[in-house]
XYZ file of C-alpha atoms in Angstrom:
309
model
C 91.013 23.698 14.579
C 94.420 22.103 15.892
C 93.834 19.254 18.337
C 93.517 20.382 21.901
C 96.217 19.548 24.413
C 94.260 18.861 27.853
C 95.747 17.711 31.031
C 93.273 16.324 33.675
C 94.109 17.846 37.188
C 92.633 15.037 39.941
C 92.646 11.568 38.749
C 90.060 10.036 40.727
C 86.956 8.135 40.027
C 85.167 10.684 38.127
C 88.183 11.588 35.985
C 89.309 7.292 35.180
C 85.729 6.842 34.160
C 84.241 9.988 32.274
C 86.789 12.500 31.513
C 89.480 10.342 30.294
C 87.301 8.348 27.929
C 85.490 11.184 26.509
C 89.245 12.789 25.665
C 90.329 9.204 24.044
C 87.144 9.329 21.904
C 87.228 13.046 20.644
C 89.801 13.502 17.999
C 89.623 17.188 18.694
C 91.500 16.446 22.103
C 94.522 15.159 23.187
C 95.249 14.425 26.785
C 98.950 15.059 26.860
C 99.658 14.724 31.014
C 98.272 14.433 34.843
C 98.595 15.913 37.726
C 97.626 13.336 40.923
C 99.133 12.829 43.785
C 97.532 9.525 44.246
C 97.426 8.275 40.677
C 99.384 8.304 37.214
C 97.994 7.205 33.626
C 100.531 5.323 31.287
C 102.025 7.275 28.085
C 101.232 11.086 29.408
C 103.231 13.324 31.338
C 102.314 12.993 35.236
C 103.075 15.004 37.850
C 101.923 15.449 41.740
C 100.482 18.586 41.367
C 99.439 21.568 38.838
C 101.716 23.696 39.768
C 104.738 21.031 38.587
C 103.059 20.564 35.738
C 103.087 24.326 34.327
C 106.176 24.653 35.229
C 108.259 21.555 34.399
C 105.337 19.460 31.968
C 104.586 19.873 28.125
C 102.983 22.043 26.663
C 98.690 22.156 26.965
C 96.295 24.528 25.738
C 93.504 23.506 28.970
C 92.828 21.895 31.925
C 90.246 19.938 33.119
C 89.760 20.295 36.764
C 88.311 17.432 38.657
C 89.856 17.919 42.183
C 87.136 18.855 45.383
C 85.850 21.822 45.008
C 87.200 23.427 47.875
C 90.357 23.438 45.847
C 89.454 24.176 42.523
C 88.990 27.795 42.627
C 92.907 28.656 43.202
C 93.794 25.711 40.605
C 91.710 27.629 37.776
C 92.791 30.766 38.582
C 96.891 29.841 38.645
C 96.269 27.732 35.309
C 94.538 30.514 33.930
C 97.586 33.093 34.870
C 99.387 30.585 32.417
C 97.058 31.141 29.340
C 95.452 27.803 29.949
C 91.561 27.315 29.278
C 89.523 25.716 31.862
C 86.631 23.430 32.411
C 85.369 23.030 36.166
C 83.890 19.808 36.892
C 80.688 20.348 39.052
C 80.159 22.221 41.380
C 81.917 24.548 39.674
C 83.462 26.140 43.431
C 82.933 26.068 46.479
C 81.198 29.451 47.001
C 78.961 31.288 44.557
C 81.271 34.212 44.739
C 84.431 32.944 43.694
C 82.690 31.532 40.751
C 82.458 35.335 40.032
C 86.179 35.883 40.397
C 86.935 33.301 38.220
C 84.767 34.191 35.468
C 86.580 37.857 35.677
C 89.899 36.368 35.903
C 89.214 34.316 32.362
C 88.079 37.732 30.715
C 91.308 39.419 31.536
C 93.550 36.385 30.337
C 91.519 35.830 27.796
C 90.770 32.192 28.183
C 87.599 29.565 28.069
C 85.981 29.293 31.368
C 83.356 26.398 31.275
C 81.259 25.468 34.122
C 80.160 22.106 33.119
C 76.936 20.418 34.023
C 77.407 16.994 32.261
C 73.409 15.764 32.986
C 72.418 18.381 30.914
C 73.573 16.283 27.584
C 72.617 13.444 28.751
C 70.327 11.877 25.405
C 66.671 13.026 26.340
C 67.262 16.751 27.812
C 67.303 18.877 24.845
C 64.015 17.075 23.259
C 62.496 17.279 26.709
C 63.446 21.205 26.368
C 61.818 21.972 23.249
C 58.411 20.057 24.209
C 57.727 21.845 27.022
C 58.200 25.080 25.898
C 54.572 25.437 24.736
C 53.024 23.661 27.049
C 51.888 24.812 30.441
C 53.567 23.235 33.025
C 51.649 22.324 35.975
C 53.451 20.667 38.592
C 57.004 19.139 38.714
C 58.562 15.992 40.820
C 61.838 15.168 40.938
C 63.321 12.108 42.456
C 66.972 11.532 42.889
C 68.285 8.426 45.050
C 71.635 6.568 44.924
C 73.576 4.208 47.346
C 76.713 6.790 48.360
C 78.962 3.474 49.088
C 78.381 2.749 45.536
C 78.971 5.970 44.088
C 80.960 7.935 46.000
C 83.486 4.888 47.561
C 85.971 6.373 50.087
C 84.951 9.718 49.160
C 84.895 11.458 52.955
C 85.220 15.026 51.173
C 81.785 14.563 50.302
C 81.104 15.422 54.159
C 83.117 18.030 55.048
C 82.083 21.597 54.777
C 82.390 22.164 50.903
C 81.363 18.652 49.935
C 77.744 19.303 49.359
C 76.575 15.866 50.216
C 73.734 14.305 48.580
C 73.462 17.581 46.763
C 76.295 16.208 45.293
C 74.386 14.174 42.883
C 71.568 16.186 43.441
C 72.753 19.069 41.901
C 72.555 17.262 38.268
C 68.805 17.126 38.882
C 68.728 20.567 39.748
C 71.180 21.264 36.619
C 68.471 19.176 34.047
C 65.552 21.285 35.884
C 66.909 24.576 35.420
C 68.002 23.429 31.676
C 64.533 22.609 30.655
C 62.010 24.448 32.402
C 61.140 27.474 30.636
C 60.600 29.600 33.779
C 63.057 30.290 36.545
C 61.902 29.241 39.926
C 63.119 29.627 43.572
C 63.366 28.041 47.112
C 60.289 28.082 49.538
C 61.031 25.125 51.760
C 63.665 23.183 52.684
C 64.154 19.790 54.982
C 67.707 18.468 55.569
C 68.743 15.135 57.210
C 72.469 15.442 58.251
C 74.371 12.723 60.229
C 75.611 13.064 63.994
C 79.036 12.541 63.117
C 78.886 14.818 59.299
C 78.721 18.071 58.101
C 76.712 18.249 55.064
C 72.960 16.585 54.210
C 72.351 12.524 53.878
C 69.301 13.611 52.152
C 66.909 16.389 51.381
C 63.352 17.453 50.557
C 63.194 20.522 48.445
C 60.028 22.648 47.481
C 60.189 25.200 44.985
C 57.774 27.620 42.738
C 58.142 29.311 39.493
C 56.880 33.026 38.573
C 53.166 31.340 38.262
C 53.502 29.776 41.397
C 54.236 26.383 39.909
C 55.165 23.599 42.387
C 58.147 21.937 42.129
C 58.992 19.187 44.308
C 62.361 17.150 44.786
C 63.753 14.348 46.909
C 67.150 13.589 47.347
C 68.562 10.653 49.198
C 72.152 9.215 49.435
C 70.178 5.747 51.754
C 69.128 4.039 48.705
C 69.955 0.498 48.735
C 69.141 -3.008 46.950
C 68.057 -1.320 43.620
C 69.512 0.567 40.673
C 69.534 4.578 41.529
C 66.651 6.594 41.060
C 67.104 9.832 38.790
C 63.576 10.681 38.039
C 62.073 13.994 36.957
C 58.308 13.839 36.265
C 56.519 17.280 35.124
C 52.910 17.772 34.695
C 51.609 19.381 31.810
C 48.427 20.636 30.056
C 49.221 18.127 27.116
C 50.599 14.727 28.982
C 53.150 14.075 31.723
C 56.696 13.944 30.306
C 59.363 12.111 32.394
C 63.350 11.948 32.176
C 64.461 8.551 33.542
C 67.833 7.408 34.007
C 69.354 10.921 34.546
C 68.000 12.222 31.352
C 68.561 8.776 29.036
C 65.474 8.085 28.412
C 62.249 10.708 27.298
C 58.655 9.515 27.865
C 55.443 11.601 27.372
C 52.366 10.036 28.845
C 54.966 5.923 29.495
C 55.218 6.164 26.240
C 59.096 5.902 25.170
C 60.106 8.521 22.605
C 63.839 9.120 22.677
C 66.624 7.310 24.508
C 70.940 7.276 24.421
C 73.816 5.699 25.327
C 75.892 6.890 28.444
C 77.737 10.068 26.345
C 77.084 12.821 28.733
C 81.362 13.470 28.621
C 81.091 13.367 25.072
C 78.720 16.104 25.030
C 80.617 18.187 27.807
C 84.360 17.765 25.854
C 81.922 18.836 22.200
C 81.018 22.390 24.154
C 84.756 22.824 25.436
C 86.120 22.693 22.163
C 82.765 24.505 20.785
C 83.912 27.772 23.218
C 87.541 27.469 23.033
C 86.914 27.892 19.358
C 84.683 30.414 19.071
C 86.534 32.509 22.114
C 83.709 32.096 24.878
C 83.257 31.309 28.555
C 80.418 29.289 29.904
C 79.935 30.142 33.077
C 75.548 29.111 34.679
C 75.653 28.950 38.142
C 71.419 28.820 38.588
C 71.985 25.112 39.821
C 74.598 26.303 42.268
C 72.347 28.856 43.105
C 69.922 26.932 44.153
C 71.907 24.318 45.889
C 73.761 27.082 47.877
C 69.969 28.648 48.866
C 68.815 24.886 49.867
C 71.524 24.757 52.484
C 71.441 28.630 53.358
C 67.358 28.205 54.541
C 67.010 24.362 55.084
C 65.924 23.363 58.392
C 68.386 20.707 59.293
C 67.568 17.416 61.198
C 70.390 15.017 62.781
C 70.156 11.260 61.996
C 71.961 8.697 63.198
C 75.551 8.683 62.451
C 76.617 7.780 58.891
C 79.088 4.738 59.007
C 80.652 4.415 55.476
């Protein structure tokens, strides 16, 4: 397959440290230009916006979109209109629906849509997949706790209508979850702490249950401070109690270590895109959307002091 020409639309945190590494490191890509209005990368094509890019850049076969979300959905959709494929960095929108838009519009151009959920190849999720799909699964905890200053500097989107917030990061728990249990399972109680002076959740304490009525459990919190961040999910199971630490990096059945990797969940993501470009198919899961959108939809909401970044 000919090397991929991608330009990276949104050059901001998440794009300098994950996207344009993964590109430099996959000979099947190229990253050929940028469009940022607050940032430029040396030796590729940059522009202030997507729309000056199609229409005065070089030529590129995709896109990878890493603006806010409550932009993205018009950004696919006009580079799509061009012939370009397109991966959406998570959440893939900011509404289910116009996820279903999207996925229409790439069928009628056809082009690659890719809804990416980069935890999911993080090292240990695929083993932790195939062990638990014959054992029976009897309770699930999931723990995911970060310091926002630290990982979302500057970032006031985050609490605006749109930005999610701590489902943010919580959303990769719920994209591992939904990756490796074998059941679906759905929303029966929701708690969310939002700030006096914000619009979306500081934290959150999700319950959930599966066709068997399986508990699942999960914690969210953007508070946590003087430690490394927690991302934690524990599940109970007839055989031993298997646990994903460090966002999926390391697999343990019972403490016991049995598989852990390096930091390549970009590696994996950039793999798939080429994987579908290739073979002429979208990828489009919303189920951790889904449930993210359902948390916020039923959650009873609790105001806590004002959040001063």
């Amino acid at each position: 397959m000919d090397i991929l020409r991608l330009a990276i639309v949104g050059y901001g945190k998440i794009a300098r440290d994950q996207h344009h590494p993964a590109i430099a490191n996959d000979p099947r890509h190229r990253l050929t230009a940028v469009a940022s209005r607050n940032a430029s990368v040396p030796e590729v094509a940059n522009f202030e916006s997507l729309e000056a890019l199609l229409e005065q850049g070089p030529e590129i076969d995709a896109v990878a979109l890493c603006t806010p979300a409550g932009v993205r959905t018009q950004q696919a959709r006009l580079a799509m209109a061009h012939g370009k494929h397109v991966m959406l960095e998570k959440p893939p929108g900011a509404t289910l629906a116009e996820i279903e838009t999207l996925r229409e519009e790439a069928e009628r151009h056809g082009v690659t849509l890719f809804a990416s959920w980069h935890s999911r190849h993080a090292h240990g999720v695929a083993g932790a997949k195939r062990w638990l799909v014959e054992r029976q699964i009897r309770g699930v905890e999931i723990e995911w706790k970060e310091d926002v200053r630290v990982w979302h500097p500057g970032q006031a989107w985050i609490w605006q209508p749109g930005g999610m917030g701590v489902f943010d990061p919580g959303i990769n728990a719920l994209s591992i979850a939904t990756e490796i249990l074998p059941r679906p399972f759905h929303l029966v109680d929701a708690q969310l702490q939002v700030p006096g002076n914000c619009q979306t959740p500081i934290a959150a304490s999700l319950d959930f249950i599966d066709g068997d009525d399986v508990p699942i459990h999960a914690e969210f919190d953007f508070r946590q401070q003087g430690t490394p961040p927690i991302w934690e999910i524990h599940v109970e199971t007839d055989a031993g109690r298997l646990t994903l630490e460090a966002g999926g990096r390391r697999l343990l059945i019972d403490g016991e270590l049995q598989e852990e990797g390096p930091d390549a969940e970009y590696a994996g993501l950039y793999a798939r895109f080429a994987e579908l470009i290739a073979e002429g198919r979208s990828d489009v899961d919303v189920s951790p959307f889904r449930h993210v959108a359902d948390s916020l939809m039923l959650g009873y909401r609790h105001t806590v002091e004002d959040f001063v970044e």
